[in-house]
Amino acid sequence: QVQLVESGGGLVQPGGSLRLSCAASGSIFSINAMGWYRQVPVKQRELVAVITSGGSTNYAESVKGRFTISRDNAKNTVYLQMNRLKPEDTAVYYCNAELRTRNIVVVSGVNTYWGQGTQVTVSS
């Protein structure tokens, strides 16, 4: 089964930095894209950053110039380097993957998987 395991969240002061990691494991055939979303209570989950297998990226306007997404395809891992953090960045951050799985006889279509979420709190 596919699992996305996140790490790196925590408490940081405004202006500080955190680095989030998400490793995908399981019967993965190929990964189209991996990314990060975030959500606060009673709010809709929003895109933070996405990177495709080819290396193209997309960022939310609110994080451009501060966050950098990267990936290690060999490890099926995506990273989010977050610099100059603001209180408004406080949220649960969820790893996302668009990927194909495989078993002995079939390769799947593209499915979406989510990590369990990791809390990022920016506060003095």
mmCIF file of N, CA and C in Angstrom:
data_model
loop_
_atom_site.group_PDB
_atom_site.id
_atom_site.type_symbol
_atom_site.label_atom_id
_atom_site.label_comp_id
_atom_site.label_asym_id
_atom_site.label_seq_id
_atom_site.Cartn_x
_atom_site.Cartn_y
_atom_site.Cartn_z
ATOM 1 N N GLN A 1 0.841 -1.190 0.000
ATOM 2 C CA GLN A 1 0.000 0.000 0.000
ATOM 3 C C GLN A 1 0.880 1.245 0.000
ATOM 4 N N VAL A 2 0.391 2.304 -0.599
ATOM 5 C CA VAL A 2 1.133 3.551 -0.671
ATOM 6 C C VAL A 2 0.979 4.305 0.637
ATOM 7 N N GLN A 3 2.080 4.814 1.137
ATOM 8 C CA GLN A 3 2.080 5.664 2.311
ATOM 9 C C GLN A 3 2.911 6.901 2.046
ATOM 10 N N LEU A 4 2.452 8.031 2.558
ATOM 11 C CA LEU A 4 3.210 9.269 2.534
ATOM 12 C C LEU A 4 3.522 9.633 3.975
ATOM 13 N N VAL A 5 4.792 9.669 4.304
ATOM 14 C CA VAL A 5 5.229 9.928 5.667
ATOM 15 C C VAL A 5 5.895 11.290 5.724
ATOM 16 N N GLU A 6 5.321 12.181 6.514
ATOM 17 C CA GLU A 6 5.793 13.552 6.623
ATOM 18 C C GLU A 6 6.607 13.746 7.892
ATOM 19 N N SER A 7 7.521 14.701 7.839
ATOM 20 C CA SER A 7 8.303 15.059 9.004
ATOM 21 C C SER A 7 8.788 16.493 8.858
ATOM 22 N N GLY A 8 9.208 17.083 9.958
ATOM 23 C CA GLY A 8 9.829 18.395 9.924
ATOM 24 C C GLY A 8 9.003 19.531 10.473
ATOM 25 N N GLY A 9 7.750 19.285 10.801
ATOM 26 C CA GLY A 9 6.927 20.339 11.364
ATOM 27 C C GLY A 9 7.345 20.670 12.781
ATOM 28 N N GLY A 10 6.802 21.762 13.290
ATOM 29 C CA GLY A 10 7.114 22.164 14.640
ATOM 30 C C GLY A 10 6.790 23.611 14.892
ATOM 31 N N LEU A 11 7.322 24.118 15.986
ATOM 32 C CA LEU A 11 7.122 25.500 16.405
ATOM 33 C C LEU A 11 8.353 26.321 16.056
ATOM 34 N N VAL A 12 8.137 27.461 15.419
ATOM 35 C CA VAL A 12 9.233 28.331 15.024
ATOM 36 C C VAL A 12 8.807 29.781 15.201
ATOM 37 N N GLN A 13 9.765 30.643 15.478
ATOM 38 C CA GLN A 13 9.481 32.063 15.624
ATOM 39 C C GLN A 13 9.342 32.735 14.264
ATOM 40 N N PRO A 14 8.597 33.829 14.202
ATOM 41 C CA PRO A 14 8.515 34.566 12.942
ATOM 42 C C PRO A 14 9.901 34.911 12.413
ATOM 43 N N GLY A 15 10.077 34.740 11.109
ATOM 44 C CA GLY A 15 11.362 34.962 10.487
ATOM 45 C C GLY A 15 12.245 33.737 10.450
ATOM 46 N N GLY A 16 11.846 32.693 11.129
ATOM 47 C CA GLY A 16 12.624 31.471 11.162
ATOM 48 C C GLY A 16 12.369 30.579 9.973
ATOM 49 N N SER A 17 12.959 29.391 10.024
ATOM 50 C CA SER A 17 12.889 28.452 8.914
ATOM 51 C C SER A 17 12.551 27.055 9.395
ATOM 52 N N LEU A 18 11.910 26.304 8.533
ATOM 53 C CA LEU A 18 11.654 24.887 8.729
ATOM 54 C C LEU A 18 11.808 24.184 7.396
ATOM 55 N N ARG A 19 12.146 22.915 7.458
ATOM 56 C CA ARG A 19 12.245 22.091 6.264
ATOM 57 C C ARG A 19 11.363 20.864 6.444
ATOM 58 N N LEU A 20 10.346 20.741 5.614
ATOM 59 C CA LEU A 20 9.447 19.602 5.647
ATOM 60 C C LEU A 20 9.898 18.543 4.652
ATOM 61 N N SER A 21 9.707 17.292 5.021
ATOM 62 C CA SER A 21 10.030 16.175 4.155
ATOM 63 C C SER A 21 8.824 15.259 4.046
ATOM 64 N N CYS A 22 8.672 14.632 2.898
ATOM 65 C CA CYS A 22 7.612 13.662 2.688
ATOM 66 C C CYS A 22 8.145 12.552 1.807
ATOM 67 N N ALA A 23 8.136 11.352 2.326
ATOM 68 C CA ALA A 23 8.620 10.190 1.592
ATOM 69 C C ALA A 23 7.454 9.283 1.229
ATOM 70 N N ALA A 24 7.338 8.974 -0.040
ATOM 71 C CA ALA A 24 6.314 8.058 -0.525
ATOM 72 C C ALA A 24 6.896 6.654 -0.629
ATOM 73 N N SER A 25 6.140 5.689 -0.164
ATOM 74 C CA SER A 25 6.586 4.308 -0.232
ATOM 75 C C SER A 25 5.426 3.408 -0.609
ATOM 76 N N GLY A 26 5.753 2.220 -1.066
ATOM 77 C CA GLY A 26 4.746 1.259 -1.476
ATOM 78 C C GLY A 26 4.961 0.812 -2.904
ATOM 79 N N SER A 27 3.911 0.270 -3.485
ATOM 80 C CA SER A 27 3.995 -0.273 -4.839
ATOM 81 C C SER A 27 3.810 0.832 -5.873
ATOM 82 N N ILE A 28 4.796 1.700 -5.954
ATOM 83 C CA ILE A 28 4.728 2.877 -6.813
ATOM 84 C C ILE A 28 5.346 2.566 -8.164
ATOM 85 N N PHE A 29 4.589 2.838 -9.212
ATOM 86 C CA PHE A 29 5.101 2.684 -10.565
ATOM 87 C C PHE A 29 5.741 3.976 -11.057
ATOM 88 N N SER A 30 5.043 5.070 -10.887
ATOM 89 C CA SER A 30 5.572 6.357 -11.294
ATOM 90 C C SER A 30 4.847 7.454 -10.533
ATOM 91 N N ILE A 31 5.510 8.577 -10.372
ATOM 92 C CA ILE A 31 4.939 9.729 -9.692
ATOM 93 C C ILE A 31 4.853 10.888 -10.673
ATOM 94 N N ASN A 32 3.656 11.393 -10.872
ATOM 95 C CA ASN A 32 3.475 12.544 -11.746
ATOM 96 C C ASN A 32 3.878 13.842 -11.064
ATOM 97 N N ALA A 33 3.487 13.969 -9.803
ATOM 98 C CA ALA A 33 3.752 15.201 -9.081
ATOM 99 C C ALA A 33 3.633 14.949 -7.590
ATOM 100 N N MET A 34 4.351 15.734 -6.826
ATOM 101 C CA MET A 34 4.206 15.746 -5.381
ATOM 102 C C MET A 34 4.158 17.196 -4.940
ATOM 103 N N GLY A 35 3.469 17.425 -3.849
ATOM 104 C CA GLY A 35 3.358 18.790 -3.397
ATOM 105 C C GLY A 35 2.925 18.900 -1.960
ATOM 106 N N TRP A 36 2.726 20.139 -1.567
ATOM 107 C CA TRP A 36 2.326 20.462 -0.209
ATOM 108 C C TRP A 36 1.102 21.354 -0.232
ATOM 109 N N TYR A 37 0.149 21.022 0.616
ATOM 110 C CA TYR A 37 -1.038 21.818 0.851
ATOM 111 C C TYR A 37 -1.101 22.144 2.333
ATOM 112 N N ARG A 38 -1.880 23.154 2.672
ATOM 113 C CA ARG A 38 -2.025 23.478 4.080
ATOM 114 C C ARG A 38 -3.470 23.833 4.384
ATOM 115 N N GLN A 39 -3.818 23.678 5.654
ATOM 116 C CA GLN A 39 -5.192 23.887 6.066
ATOM 117 C C GLN A 39 -5.238 24.357 7.514
ATOM 118 N N VAL A 40 -6.096 25.330 7.765
ATOM 119 C CA VAL A 40 -6.382 25.786 9.123
ATOM 120 C C VAL A 40 -7.824 25.422 9.443
ATOM 121 N N PRO A 41 -8.208 25.382 10.737
ATOM 122 C CA PRO A 41 -9.567 24.972 11.092
ATOM 123 C C PRO A 41 -10.636 25.777 10.369
ATOM 124 N N VAL A 42 -11.628 25.087 9.907
ATOM 125 C CA VAL A 42 -12.810 25.594 9.195
ATOM 126 C C VAL A 42 -12.480 26.261 7.870
ATOM 127 N N LYS A 43 -11.242 26.158 7.416
ATOM 128 C CA LYS A 43 -10.862 26.724 6.130
ATOM 129 C C LYS A 43 -10.598 25.614 5.118
ATOM 130 N N GLN A 44 -10.701 25.969 3.855
ATOM 131 C CA GLN A 44 -10.450 25.021 2.784
ATOM 132 C C GLN A 44 -8.957 24.771 2.634
ATOM 133 N N ARG A 45 -8.607 23.544 2.346
ATOM 134 C CA ARG A 45 -7.215 23.211 2.097
ATOM 135 C C ARG A 45 -6.723 23.944 0.851
ATOM 136 N N GLU A 46 -5.526 24.521 0.927
ATOM 137 C CA GLU A 46 -5.011 25.308 -0.170
ATOM 138 C C GLU A 46 -3.643 24.821 -0.614
ATOM 139 N N LEU A 47 -3.376 25.001 -1.884
ATOM 140 C CA LEU A 47 -2.086 24.644 -2.449
ATOM 141 C C LEU A 47 -0.999 25.550 -1.905
ATOM 142 N N VAL A 48 0.125 24.954 -1.540
ATOM 143 C CA VAL A 48 1.318 25.700 -1.168
ATOM 144 C C VAL A 48 2.342 25.630 -2.296
ATOM 145 N N ALA A 49 2.707 24.426 -2.697
ATOM 146 C CA ALA A 49 3.689 24.240 -3.755
ATOM 147 C C ALA A 49 3.572 22.837 -4.317
ATOM 148 N N VAL A 50 3.850 22.711 -5.606
ATOM 149 C CA VAL A 50 3.814 21.423 -6.287
ATOM 150 C C VAL A 50 5.019 21.331 -7.200
ATOM 151 N N ILE A 51 5.569 20.139 -7.327
ATOM 152 C CA ILE A 51 6.649 19.894 -8.264
ATOM 153 C C ILE A 51 6.339 18.618 -9.037
ATOM 154 N N THR A 52 6.515 18.663 -10.348
ATOM 155 C CA THR A 52 6.260 17.499 -11.186
ATOM 156 C C THR A 52 7.506 16.637 -11.277
ATOM 157 N N SER A 53 7.325 15.457 -11.841
ATOM 158 C CA SER A 53 8.465 14.566 -12.021
ATOM 159 C C SER A 53 9.508 15.168 -12.946
ATOM 160 N N GLY A 54 9.089 16.069 -13.828
ATOM 161 C CA GLY A 54 10.011 16.735 -14.720
ATOM 162 C C GLY A 54 10.688 17.948 -14.130
ATOM 163 N N GLY A 55 10.269 18.352 -12.931
ATOM 164 C CA GLY A 55 10.933 19.444 -12.243
ATOM 165 C C GLY A 55 10.245 20.787 -12.308
ATOM 166 N N SER A 56 9.128 20.894 -13.006
ATOM 167 C CA SER A 56 8.422 22.163 -13.027
ATOM 168 C C SER A 56 7.728 22.388 -11.691
ATOM 169 N N THR A 57 7.608 23.641 -11.292
ATOM 170 C CA THR A 57 7.061 23.975 -9.981
ATOM 171 C C THR A 57 5.941 24.994 -10.089
ATOM 172 N N ASN A 58 5.113 25.012 -9.062
ATOM 173 C CA ASN A 58 4.041 25.977 -8.946
ATOM 174 C C ASN A 58 3.888 26.327 -7.472
ATOM 175 N N TYR A 59 3.821 27.627 -7.177
ATOM 176 C CA TYR A 59 3.734 28.101 -5.800
ATOM 177 C C TYR A 59 2.521 28.987 -5.604
ATOM 178 N N ALA A 60 1.979 28.945 -4.405
ATOM 179 C CA ALA A 60 0.997 29.937 -4.018
ATOM 180 C C ALA A 60 1.659 31.308 -3.984
ATOM 181 N N GLU A 61 0.922 32.336 -4.368
ATOM 182 C CA GLU A 61 1.481 33.683 -4.389
ATOM 183 C C GLU A 61 1.994 34.103 -3.013
ATOM 184 N N SER A 62 1.354 33.650 -1.968
ATOM 185 C CA SER A 62 1.716 34.060 -0.626
ATOM 186 C C SER A 62 3.061 33.508 -0.154
ATOM 187 N N VAL A 63 3.580 32.498 -0.836
ATOM 188 C CA VAL A 63 4.842 31.898 -0.398
ATOM 189 C C VAL A 63 5.970 32.074 -1.402
ATOM 190 N N LYS A 64 5.691 32.638 -2.555
ATOM 191 C CA LYS A 64 6.730 32.839 -3.556
ATOM 192 C C LYS A 64 7.853 33.701 -2.994
ATOM 193 N N GLY A 65 9.067 33.268 -3.228
ATOM 194 C CA GLY A 65 10.224 33.975 -2.736
ATOM 195 C C GLY A 65 10.639 33.576 -1.340
ATOM 196 N N ARG A 66 9.796 32.833 -0.639
ATOM 197 C CA ARG A 66 10.109 32.392 0.716
ATOM 198 C C ARG A 66 10.238 30.874 0.827
ATOM 199 N N PHE A 67 9.404 30.150 0.092
ATOM 200 C CA PHE A 67 9.405 28.687 0.144
ATOM 201 C C PHE A 67 10.023 28.130 -1.128
ATOM 202 N N THR A 68 10.683 26.999 -1.003
ATOM 203 C CA THR A 68 11.247 26.303 -2.144
ATOM 204 C C THR A 68 10.906 24.826 -2.056
ATOM 205 N N ILE A 69 10.304 24.300 -3.111
ATOM 206 C CA ILE A 69 9.995 22.882 -3.157
ATOM 207 C C ILE A 69 11.050 22.173 -4.001
ATOM 208 N N SER A 70 11.423 20.994 -3.583
ATOM 209 C CA SER A 70 12.390 20.198 -4.320
ATOM 210 C C SER A 70 12.062 18.726 -4.129
ATOM 211 N N ARG A 71 12.707 17.889 -4.916
ATOM 212 C CA ARG A 71 12.430 16.465 -4.786
ATOM 213 C C ARG A 71 13.649 15.629 -5.113
ATOM 214 N N ASP A 72 13.648 14.436 -4.587
ATOM 215 C CA ASP A 72 14.639 13.425 -4.888
ATOM 216 C C ASP A 72 13.865 12.258 -5.483
ATOM 217 N N ASN A 73 13.878 12.154 -6.794
ATOM 218 C CA ASN A 73 13.077 11.133 -7.462
ATOM 219 C C ASN A 73 13.501 9.714 -7.075
ATOM 220 N N ALA A 74 14.779 9.518 -6.861
ATOM 221 C CA ALA A 74 15.270 8.193 -6.500
ATOM 222 C C ALA A 74 14.720 7.732 -5.159
ATOM 223 N N LYS A 75 14.431 8.678 -4.277
ATOM 224 C CA LYS A 75 13.909 8.360 -2.952
ATOM 225 C C LYS A 75 12.406 8.571 -2.844
ATOM 226 N N ASN A 76 11.763 8.983 -3.930
ATOM 227 C CA ASN A 76 10.334 9.308 -3.908
ATOM 228 C C ASN A 76 10.006 10.265 -2.767
ATOM 229 N N THR A 77 10.838 11.271 -2.633
ATOM 230 C CA THR A 77 10.735 12.203 -1.517
ATOM 231 C C THR A 77 10.639 13.633 -2.024
ATOM 232 N N VAL A 78 9.780 14.405 -1.391
ATOM 233 C CA VAL A 78 9.637 15.818 -1.699
ATOM 234 C C VAL A 78 9.944 16.623 -0.444
ATOM 235 N N TYR A 79 10.532 17.804 -0.639
ATOM 236 C CA TYR A 79 10.919 18.669 0.459
ATOM 237 C C TYR A 79 10.284 20.040 0.272
ATOM 238 N N LEU A 80 10.064 20.704 1.370
ATOM 239 C CA LEU A 80 9.613 22.081 1.338
ATOM 240 C C LEU A 80 10.464 22.881 2.304
ATOM 241 N N GLN A 81 11.353 23.706 1.762
ATOM 242 C CA GLN A 81 12.161 24.602 2.570
ATOM 243 C C GLN A 81 11.378 25.887 2.770
ATOM 244 N N MET A 82 11.097 26.209 4.007
ATOM 245 C CA MET A 82 10.285 27.369 4.345
ATOM 246 C C MET A 82 11.152 28.373 5.094
ATOM 247 N N ASN A 83 11.359 29.525 4.487
ATOM 248 C CA ASN A 83 12.171 30.578 5.069
ATOM 249 C C ASN A 83 11.325 31.808 5.349
ATOM 250 N N ARG A 84 11.820 32.657 6.236
ATOM 251 C CA ARG A 84 11.139 33.901 6.597
ATOM 252 C C ARG A 84 9.674 33.637 6.916
ATOM 253 N N LEU A 85 9.461 32.685 7.782
ATOM 254 C CA LEU A 85 8.109 32.264 8.123
ATOM 255 C C LEU A 85 7.338 33.372 8.830
ATOM 256 N N LYS A 86 6.054 33.407 8.561
ATOM 257 C CA LYS A 86 5.142 34.390 9.121
ATOM 258 C C LYS A 86 4.064 33.685 9.933
ATOM 259 N N PRO A 87 3.453 34.381 10.893
ATOM 260 C CA PRO A 87 2.341 33.761 11.631
ATOM 261 C C PRO A 87 1.236 33.246 10.721
ATOM 262 N N GLU A 88 1.028 33.900 9.595
ATOM 263 C CA GLU A 88 -0.001 33.472 8.649
ATOM 264 C C GLU A 88 0.302 32.122 8.010
ATOM 265 N N ASP A 89 1.530 31.647 8.139
ATOM 266 C CA ASP A 89 1.896 30.340 7.611
ATOM 267 C C ASP A 89 1.478 29.206 8.538
ATOM 268 N N THR A 90 1.023 29.523 9.736
ATOM 269 C CA THR A 90 0.603 28.503 10.686
ATOM 270 C C THR A 90 -0.543 27.684 10.107
ATOM 271 N N ALA A 91 -0.368 26.374 10.080
ATOM 272 C CA ALA A 91 -1.369 25.482 9.509
ATOM 273 C C ALA A 91 -0.895 24.048 9.669
ATOM 274 N N VAL A 92 -1.783 23.126 9.368
ATOM 275 C CA VAL A 92 -1.385 21.748 9.180
ATOM 276 C C VAL A 92 -0.997 21.589 7.719
ATOM 277 N N TYR A 93 0.201 21.109 7.484
ATOM 278 C CA TYR A 93 0.710 20.936 6.134
ATOM 279 C C TYR A 93 0.584 19.479 5.725
ATOM 280 N N TYR A 94 -0.012 19.256 4.564
ATOM 281 C CA TYR A 94 -0.267 17.924 4.058
ATOM 282 C C TYR A 94 0.540 17.658 2.800
ATOM 283 N N CYS A 95 1.215 16.553 2.787
ATOM 284 C CA CYS A 95 1.898 16.101 1.590
ATOM 285 C C CYS A 95 0.893 15.462 0.646
ATOM 286 N N ASN A 96 1.084 15.694 -0.636
ATOM 287 C CA ASN A 96 0.205 15.160 -1.664
ATOM 288 C C ASN A 96 1.033 14.521 -2.765
ATOM 289 N N ALA A 97 0.518 13.440 -3.310
ATOM 290 C CA ALA A 97 1.186 12.796 -4.431
ATOM 291 C C ALA A 97 0.167 12.341 -5.456
ATOM 292 N N GLU A 98 0.460 12.599 -6.711
ATOM 293 C CA GLU A 98 -0.298 12.072 -7.839
ATOM 294 C C GLU A 98 0.577 11.000 -8.467
ATOM 295 N N LEU A 99 0.128 9.750 -8.397
ATOM 296 C CA LEU A 99 0.995 8.673 -8.829
ATOM 297 C C LEU A 99 0.232 7.474 -9.347
ATOM 298 N N ARG A 100 0.971 6.606 -10.010
ATOM 299 C CA ARG A 100 0.463 5.321 -10.462
ATOM 300 C C ARG A 100 1.075 4.224 -9.609
ATOM 301 N N THR A 101 0.253 3.249 -9.268
ATOM 302 C CA THR A 101 0.737 2.074 -8.556
ATOM 303 C C THR A 101 0.775 0.884 -9.496
ATOM 304 N N ARG A 102 1.398 -0.177 -9.036
ATOM 305 C CA ARG A 102 1.467 -1.387 -9.833
ATOM 306 C C ARG A 102 1.365 -2.619 -8.943
ATOM 307 N N ASN A 103 0.835 -3.673 -9.498
ATOM 308 C CA ASN A 103 0.935 -4.982 -8.884
ATOM 309 C C ASN A 103 1.487 -5.936 -9.933
ATOM 310 N N ILE A 104 1.299 -7.215 -9.726
ATOM 311 C CA ILE A 104 1.885 -8.188 -10.644
ATOM 312 C C ILE A 104 1.331 -8.064 -12.056
ATOM 313 N N VAL A 105 0.053 -7.700 -12.192
ATOM 314 C CA VAL A 105 -0.593 -7.764 -13.502
ATOM 315 C C VAL A 105 -1.036 -6.430 -14.078
ATOM 316 N N VAL A 106 -1.024 -5.378 -13.297
ATOM 317 C CA VAL A 106 -1.594 -4.141 -13.802
ATOM 318 C C VAL A 106 -0.910 -2.911 -13.218
ATOM 319 N N VAL A 107 -0.842 -1.883 -14.028
ATOM 320 C CA VAL A 107 -0.435 -0.557 -13.589
ATOM 321 C C VAL A 107 -1.686 0.306 -13.533
ATOM 322 N N SER A 108 -1.868 1.017 -12.454
ATOM 323 C CA SER A 108 -3.082 1.799 -12.257
ATOM 324 C C SER A 108 -3.076 3.077 -13.070
ATOM 325 N N GLY A 109 -4.236 3.711 -13.119
ATOM 326 C CA GLY A 109 -4.300 5.087 -13.540
ATOM 327 C C GLY A 109 -3.759 5.981 -12.437
ATOM 328 N N VAL A 110 -3.821 7.276 -12.673
ATOM 329 C CA VAL A 110 -3.286 8.219 -11.702
ATOM 330 C C VAL A 110 -4.256 8.371 -10.533
ATOM 331 N N ASN A 111 -3.743 8.216 -9.331
ATOM 332 C CA ASN A 111 -4.521 8.397 -8.112
ATOM 333 C C ASN A 111 -3.852 9.425 -7.212
ATOM 334 N N THR A 112 -4.634 9.983 -6.327
ATOM 335 C CA THR A 112 -4.154 10.989 -5.390
ATOM 336 C C THR A 112 -4.036 10.395 -3.994
ATOM 337 N N TYR A 113 -2.916 10.672 -3.339
ATOM 338 C CA TYR A 113 -2.676 10.209 -1.982
ATOM 339 C C TYR A 113 -2.287 11.385 -1.106
ATOM 340 N N TRP A 114 -2.634 11.284 0.163
ATOM 341 C CA TRP A 114 -2.364 12.331 1.128
ATOM 342 C C TRP A 114 -1.620 11.788 2.331
ATOM 343 N N GLY A 115 -0.716 12.583 2.846
ATOM 344 C CA GLY A 115 -0.087 12.269 4.110
ATOM 345 C C GLY A 115 -1.008 12.598 5.265
ATOM 346 N N GLN A 116 -0.560 12.303 6.465
ATOM 347 C CA GLN A 116 -1.388 12.497 7.652
ATOM 348 C C GLN A 116 -1.415 13.941 8.131
ATOM 349 N N GLY A 117 -0.510 14.750 7.651
ATOM 350 C CA GLY A 117 -0.416 16.143 8.048
ATOM 351 C C GLY A 117 0.601 16.357 9.142
ATOM 352 N N THR A 118 1.293 17.483 9.072
ATOM 353 C CA THR A 118 2.239 17.860 10.105
ATOM 354 C C THR A 118 2.000 19.320 10.474
ATOM 355 N N GLN A 119 1.963 19.600 11.765
ATOM 356 C CA GLN A 119 1.639 20.934 12.244
ATOM 357 C C GLN A 119 2.838 21.861 12.139
ATOM 358 N N VAL A 120 2.614 23.025 11.556
ATOM 359 C CA VAL A 120 3.596 24.101 11.540
ATOM 360 C C VAL A 120 2.990 25.287 12.274
ATOM 361 N N THR A 121 3.653 25.726 13.322
ATOM 362 C CA THR A 121 3.176 26.858 14.104
ATOM 363 C C THR A 121 4.244 27.935 14.126
ATOM 364 N N VAL A 122 3.886 29.127 13.682
ATOM 365 C CA VAL A 122 4.804 30.259 13.648
ATOM 366 C C VAL A 122 4.307 31.279 14.666
ATOM 367 N N SER A 123 5.039 31.420 15.747
ATOM 368 C CA SER A 123 4.595 32.278 16.837
ATOM 369 C C SER A 123 5.780 32.701 17.678
ATOM 370 N N SER A 124 5.685 33.904 18.226
ATOM 371 C CA SER A 124 6.697 34.387 19.147
ATOM 372 C C SER A 124 6.351 34.055 20.583
#
